[in-house]
Amino acid sequence: DQQVKQNSPSLSVQEGRISILNCDYTNSMFDYFLWYKKYPAEGPTFLISISSIKDKNEDGRFTVFLNKSAKHLSLHIVPSQPGDSAVYFCAASAGTGTASKLTFGTGTRLQVTL
Amino acid sequence: KAGVTQTPRYLIKTRGQQVTLSCSPISGHRSVSWYQQTPGQGLQFLFEYFSETQRNKGNFPGRFSGRQFSNSRSEMNVSTLELGDSALYLCASSFGGQGEAFFGQGTRLTVV
């Protein structure tokens, strides 16, 4: 039972354009959501998070949007850069907003082309 | 400040053996969680320790165990290794309340 889903296994975007990565969840108890970026054989790197009491959080080129009614969140990267090429994971946790027990999606591989 | 440190980075073990992996969290972080990443199952939560107590546990067999010391460093042990235990094992630390979890670089375990 995949409680966090990233339905697009891969995404290709031109440098300078917007990258939009999507994530859906089924567990209504999730109240804290995070995005991580990962390179092969390395640990995930935290990008940005959002609490369920908000619908948007922004940090530099990264913005996360949360639609609780649709159980959907998205990560926008503007403008996209070649260094953004990596696998992006959406993660969620339930209860108290802690990030200590995360349920991950299957990841979306982003390729930013020149 | 120093990040999350996992040792060793790479490990090769024989089926049936046991293995211990180590994780040193970011200074001041009291929560340490362990995850297993495999190509087939993705990133899966193993367990979390907070103040030397296991606070959460994922759906893994009892062969997987862990502990946390008073300085928040954590160890994970896998007994009677199986070929399917080959994976990247990741440790993450956080304050234990609100806030993101920071991951180490992982230990790549290969069981032959």
PDB file of N, CA and C in Angstrom, chain A residues 3-45:
ATOM      1  N   GLN A   3       1.434   4.791   0.351  1.00  0.00           N
ATOM      2  CA  GLN A   3       0.703   5.923   0.904  1.00  0.00           C
ATOM      3  C   GLN A   3       1.157   7.249   0.321  1.00  0.00           C
ATOM      4  N   VAL A   4       2.351   7.280  -0.231  1.00  0.00           N
ATOM      5  CA  VAL A   4       2.870   8.484  -0.888  1.00  0.00           C
ATOM      6  C   VAL A   4       3.277   8.080  -2.293  1.00  0.00           C
ATOM      7  N   LYS A   5       2.696   8.758  -3.271  1.00  0.00           N
ATOM      8  CA  LYS A   5       2.917   8.359  -4.657  1.00  0.00           C
ATOM      9  C   LYS A   5       3.487   9.496  -5.479  1.00  0.00           C
ATOM     10  N   GLN A   6       4.491   9.151  -6.255  1.00  0.00           N
ATOM     11  CA  GLN A   6       5.008  10.078  -7.255  1.00  0.00           C
ATOM     12  C   GLN A   6       4.836   9.373  -8.587  1.00  0.00           C
ATOM     13  N   ASN A   7       3.818   9.767  -9.305  1.00  0.00           N
ATOM     14  CA  ASN A   7       3.398   9.006 -10.485  1.00  0.00           C
ATOM     15  C   ASN A   7       4.279   9.208 -11.709  1.00  0.00           C
ATOM     16  N   SER A   8       5.107  10.236 -11.683  1.00  0.00           N
ATOM     17  CA  SER A   8       6.004  10.449 -12.817  1.00  0.00           C
ATOM     18  C   SER A   8       7.398   9.974 -12.461  1.00  0.00           C
ATOM     19  N   PRO A   9       7.863   8.881 -13.030  1.00  0.00           N
ATOM     20  CA  PRO A   9       9.198   8.402 -12.695  1.00  0.00           C
ATOM     21  C   PRO A   9      10.305   9.306 -13.213  1.00  0.00           C
ATOM     22  N   SER A  10      10.005  10.068 -14.262  1.00  0.00           N
ATOM     23  CA  SER A  10      11.048  10.939 -14.792  1.00  0.00           C
ATOM     24  C   SER A  10      10.429  12.189 -15.404  1.00  0.00           C
ATOM     25  N   LEU A  11      11.279  13.220 -15.490  1.00  0.00           N
ATOM     26  CA  LEU A  11      10.847  14.513 -16.019  1.00  0.00           C
ATOM     27  C   LEU A  11      12.058  15.181 -16.652  1.00  0.00           C
ATOM     28  N   SER A  12      11.875  15.716 -17.841  1.00  0.00           N
ATOM     29  CA  SER A  12      12.962  16.424 -18.515  1.00  0.00           C
ATOM     30  C   SER A  12      12.524  17.859 -18.760  1.00  0.00           C
ATOM     31  N   VAL A  13      13.376  18.818 -18.367  1.00  0.00           N
ATOM     32  CA  VAL A  13      13.039  20.231 -18.473  1.00  0.00           C
ATOM     33  C   VAL A  13      14.253  20.982 -19.013  1.00  0.00           C
ATOM     34  N   GLN A  14      13.997  22.003 -19.798  1.00  0.00           N
ATOM     35  CA  GLN A  14      15.102  22.816 -20.315  1.00  0.00           C
ATOM     36  C   GLN A  14      15.596  23.776 -19.239  1.00  0.00           C
ATOM     37  N   GLU A  15      16.871  24.036 -19.280  1.00  0.00           N
ATOM     38  CA  GLU A  15      17.473  25.001 -18.366  1.00  0.00           C
ATOM     39  C   GLU A  15      16.740  26.340 -18.457  1.00  0.00           C
ATOM     40  N   GLY A  16      16.458  26.930 -17.291  1.00  0.00           N
ATOM     41  CA  GLY A  16      15.791  28.218 -17.251  1.00  0.00           C
ATOM     42  C   GLY A  16      14.277  28.130 -17.156  1.00  0.00           C
ATOM     43  N   ARG A  17      13.739  26.949 -17.493  1.00  0.00           N
ATOM     44  CA  ARG A  17      12.275  26.800 -17.422  1.00  0.00           C
ATOM     45  C   ARG A  17      11.880  26.315 -16.037  1.00  0.00           C
ATOM     46  N   ILE A  18      10.567  26.189 -15.830  1.00  0.00           N
ATOM     47  CA  ILE A  18      10.064  25.722 -14.537  1.00  0.00           C
ATOM     48  C   ILE A  18       9.986  24.201 -14.519  1.00  0.00           C
ATOM     49  N   SER A  19      10.406  23.609 -13.404  1.00  0.00           N
ATOM     50  CA  SER A  19      10.219  22.172 -13.172  1.00  0.00           C
ATOM     51  C   SER A  19       9.105  22.026 -12.144  1.00  0.00           C
ATOM     52  N   ILE A  20       8.155  21.156 -12.432  1.00  0.00           N
ATOM     53  CA  ILE A  20       7.064  20.901 -11.494  1.00  0.00           C
ATOM     54  C   ILE A  20       7.026  19.409 -11.196  1.00  0.00           C
ATOM     55  N   LEU A  21       7.276  19.079  -9.947  1.00  0.00           N
ATOM     56  CA  LEU A  21       7.248  17.675  -9.522  1.00  0.00           C
ATOM     57  C   LEU A  21       6.033  17.474  -8.628  1.00  0.00           C
ATOM     58  N   ASN A  22       5.317  16.397  -8.869  1.00  0.00           N
ATOM     59  CA  ASN A  22       4.062  16.169  -8.173  1.00  0.00           C
ATOM     60  C   ASN A  22       4.104  14.982  -7.223  1.00  0.00           C
ATOM     61  N   CYS A  23       3.249  15.052  -6.226  1.00  0.00           N
ATOM     62  CA  CYS A  23       3.201  14.006  -5.199  1.00  0.00           C
ATOM     63  C   CYS A  23       1.776  13.913  -4.671  1.00  0.00           C
ATOM     64  N   ASP A  24       1.262  12.709  -4.545  1.00  0.00           N
ATOM     65  CA  ASP A  24      -0.059  12.482  -3.973  1.00  0.00           C
ATOM     66  C   ASP A  24       0.063  11.586  -2.753  1.00  0.00           C
ATOM     67  N   TYR A  25      -0.826  11.773  -1.799  1.00  0.00           N
ATOM     68  CA  TYR A  25      -0.800  10.926  -0.616  1.00  0.00           C
ATOM     69  C   TYR A  25      -2.211  10.475  -0.273  1.00  0.00           C
ATOM     70  N   THR A  26      -2.282   9.378   0.449  1.00  0.00           N
ATOM     71  CA  THR A  26      -3.591   8.814   0.773  1.00  0.00           C
ATOM     72  C   THR A  26      -3.910   8.893   2.265  1.00  0.00           C
ATOM     73  N   ASN A  27      -2.890   8.995   3.098  1.00  0.00           N
ATOM     74  CA  ASN A  27      -3.106   8.977   4.542  1.00  0.00           C
ATOM     75  C   ASN A  27      -3.466  10.374   5.038  1.00  0.00           C
ATOM     76  N   SER A  28      -4.686  10.551   5.485  1.00  0.00           N
ATOM     77  CA  SER A  28      -5.135  11.879   5.921  1.00  0.00           C
ATOM     78  C   SER A  28      -4.497  12.294   7.252  1.00  0.00           C
ATOM     79  N   MET A  29      -3.765  11.387   7.884  1.00  0.00           N
ATOM     80  CA  MET A  29      -3.080  11.729   9.135  1.00  0.00           C
ATOM     81  C   MET A  29      -1.745  12.448   8.875  1.00  0.00           C
ATOM     82  N   PHE A  30      -1.263  12.409   7.658  1.00  0.00           N
ATOM     83  CA  PHE A  30       0.000  13.105   7.345  1.00  0.00           C
ATOM     84  C   PHE A  30      -0.193  14.605   7.558  1.00  0.00           C
ATOM     85  N   ASP A  31       0.735  15.210   8.297  1.00  0.00           N
ATOM     86  CA  ASP A  31       0.600  16.638   8.567  1.00  0.00           C
ATOM     87  C   ASP A  31       1.894  17.415   8.321  1.00  0.00           C
ATOM     88  N   TYR A  32       2.894  16.746   7.816  1.00  0.00           N
ATOM     89  CA  TYR A  32       4.171  17.414   7.558  1.00  0.00           C
ATOM     90  C   TYR A  32       4.781  16.769   6.330  1.00  0.00           C
ATOM     91  N   PHE A  33       5.188  17.607   5.382  1.00  0.00           N
ATOM     92  CA  PHE A  33       5.656  17.097   4.091  1.00  0.00           C
ATOM     93  C   PHE A  33       7.004  17.711   3.757  1.00  0.00           C
ATOM     94  N   LEU A  34       7.859  16.901   3.166  1.00  0.00           N
ATOM     95  CA  LEU A  34       9.209  17.342   2.854  1.00  0.00           C
ATOM     96  C   LEU A  34       9.588  16.891   1.453  1.00  0.00           C
ATOM     97  N   TRP A  35      10.478  17.639   0.852  1.00  0.00           N
ATOM     98  CA  TRP A  35      11.081  17.238  -0.421  1.00  0.00           C
ATOM     99  C   TRP A  35      12.579  17.079  -0.225  1.00  0.00           C
ATOM    100  N   TYR A  36      13.094  15.987  -0.795  1.00  0.00           N
ATOM    101  CA  TYR A  36      14.517  15.703  -0.737  1.00  0.00           C
ATOM    102  C   TYR A  36      15.034  15.493  -2.153  1.00  0.00           C
ATOM    103  N   LYS A  37      16.300  15.815  -2.318  1.00  0.00           N
ATOM    104  CA  LYS A  37      16.995  15.602  -3.582  1.00  0.00           C
ATOM    105  C   LYS A  37      18.064  14.547  -3.323  1.00  0.00           C
ATOM    106  N   LYS A  38      18.231  13.621  -4.252  1.00  0.00           N
ATOM    107  CA  LYS A  38      19.185  12.546  -3.998  1.00  0.00           C
ATOM    108  C   LYS A  38      20.013  12.219  -5.237  1.00  0.00           C
ATOM    109  N   TYR A  39      21.316  12.074  -4.995  1.00  0.00           N
ATOM    110  CA  TYR A  39      22.224  11.568  -6.017  1.00  0.00           C
ATOM    111  C   TYR A  39      22.519  10.102  -5.700  1.00  0.00           C
ATOM    112  N   PRO A  40      22.900   9.318  -6.704  1.00  0.00           N
ATOM    113  CA  PRO A  40      23.180   7.892  -6.471  1.00  0.00           C
ATOM    114  C   PRO A  40      24.218   7.665  -5.386  1.00  0.00           C
ATOM    115  N   ALA A  41      24.007   6.678  -4.562  1.00  0.00           N
ATOM    116  CA  ALA A  41      24.940   6.256  -3.503  1.00  0.00           C
ATOM    117  C   ALA A  41      25.199   7.353  -2.473  1.00  0.00           C
ATOM    118  N   GLU A  42      24.312   8.335  -2.389  1.00  0.00           N
ATOM    119  CA  GLU A  42      24.430   9.351  -1.351  1.00  0.00           C
ATOM    120  C   GLU A  42      23.123   9.436  -0.588  1.00  0.00           C
ATOM    121  N   GLY A  43      23.170  10.058   0.583  1.00  0.00           N
ATOM    122  CA  GLY A  43      21.946  10.260   1.327  1.00  0.00           C
ATOM    123  C   GLY A  43      21.127  11.393   0.737  1.00  0.00           C
ATOM    124  N   PRO A  44      19.819  11.382   0.963  1.00  0.00           N
ATOM    125  CA  PRO A  44      18.965  12.483   0.489  1.00  0.00           C
ATOM    126  C   PRO A  44      19.358  13.809   1.133  1.00  0.00           C
ATOM    127  N   THR A  45      19.239  14.869   0.354  1.00  0.00           N
ATOM    128  CA  THR A  45      19.516  16.225   0.837  1.00  0.00           C
ATOM    129  C   THR A  45      18.199  16.968   0.982  1.00  0.00           C
TER     130      THR A  45
END
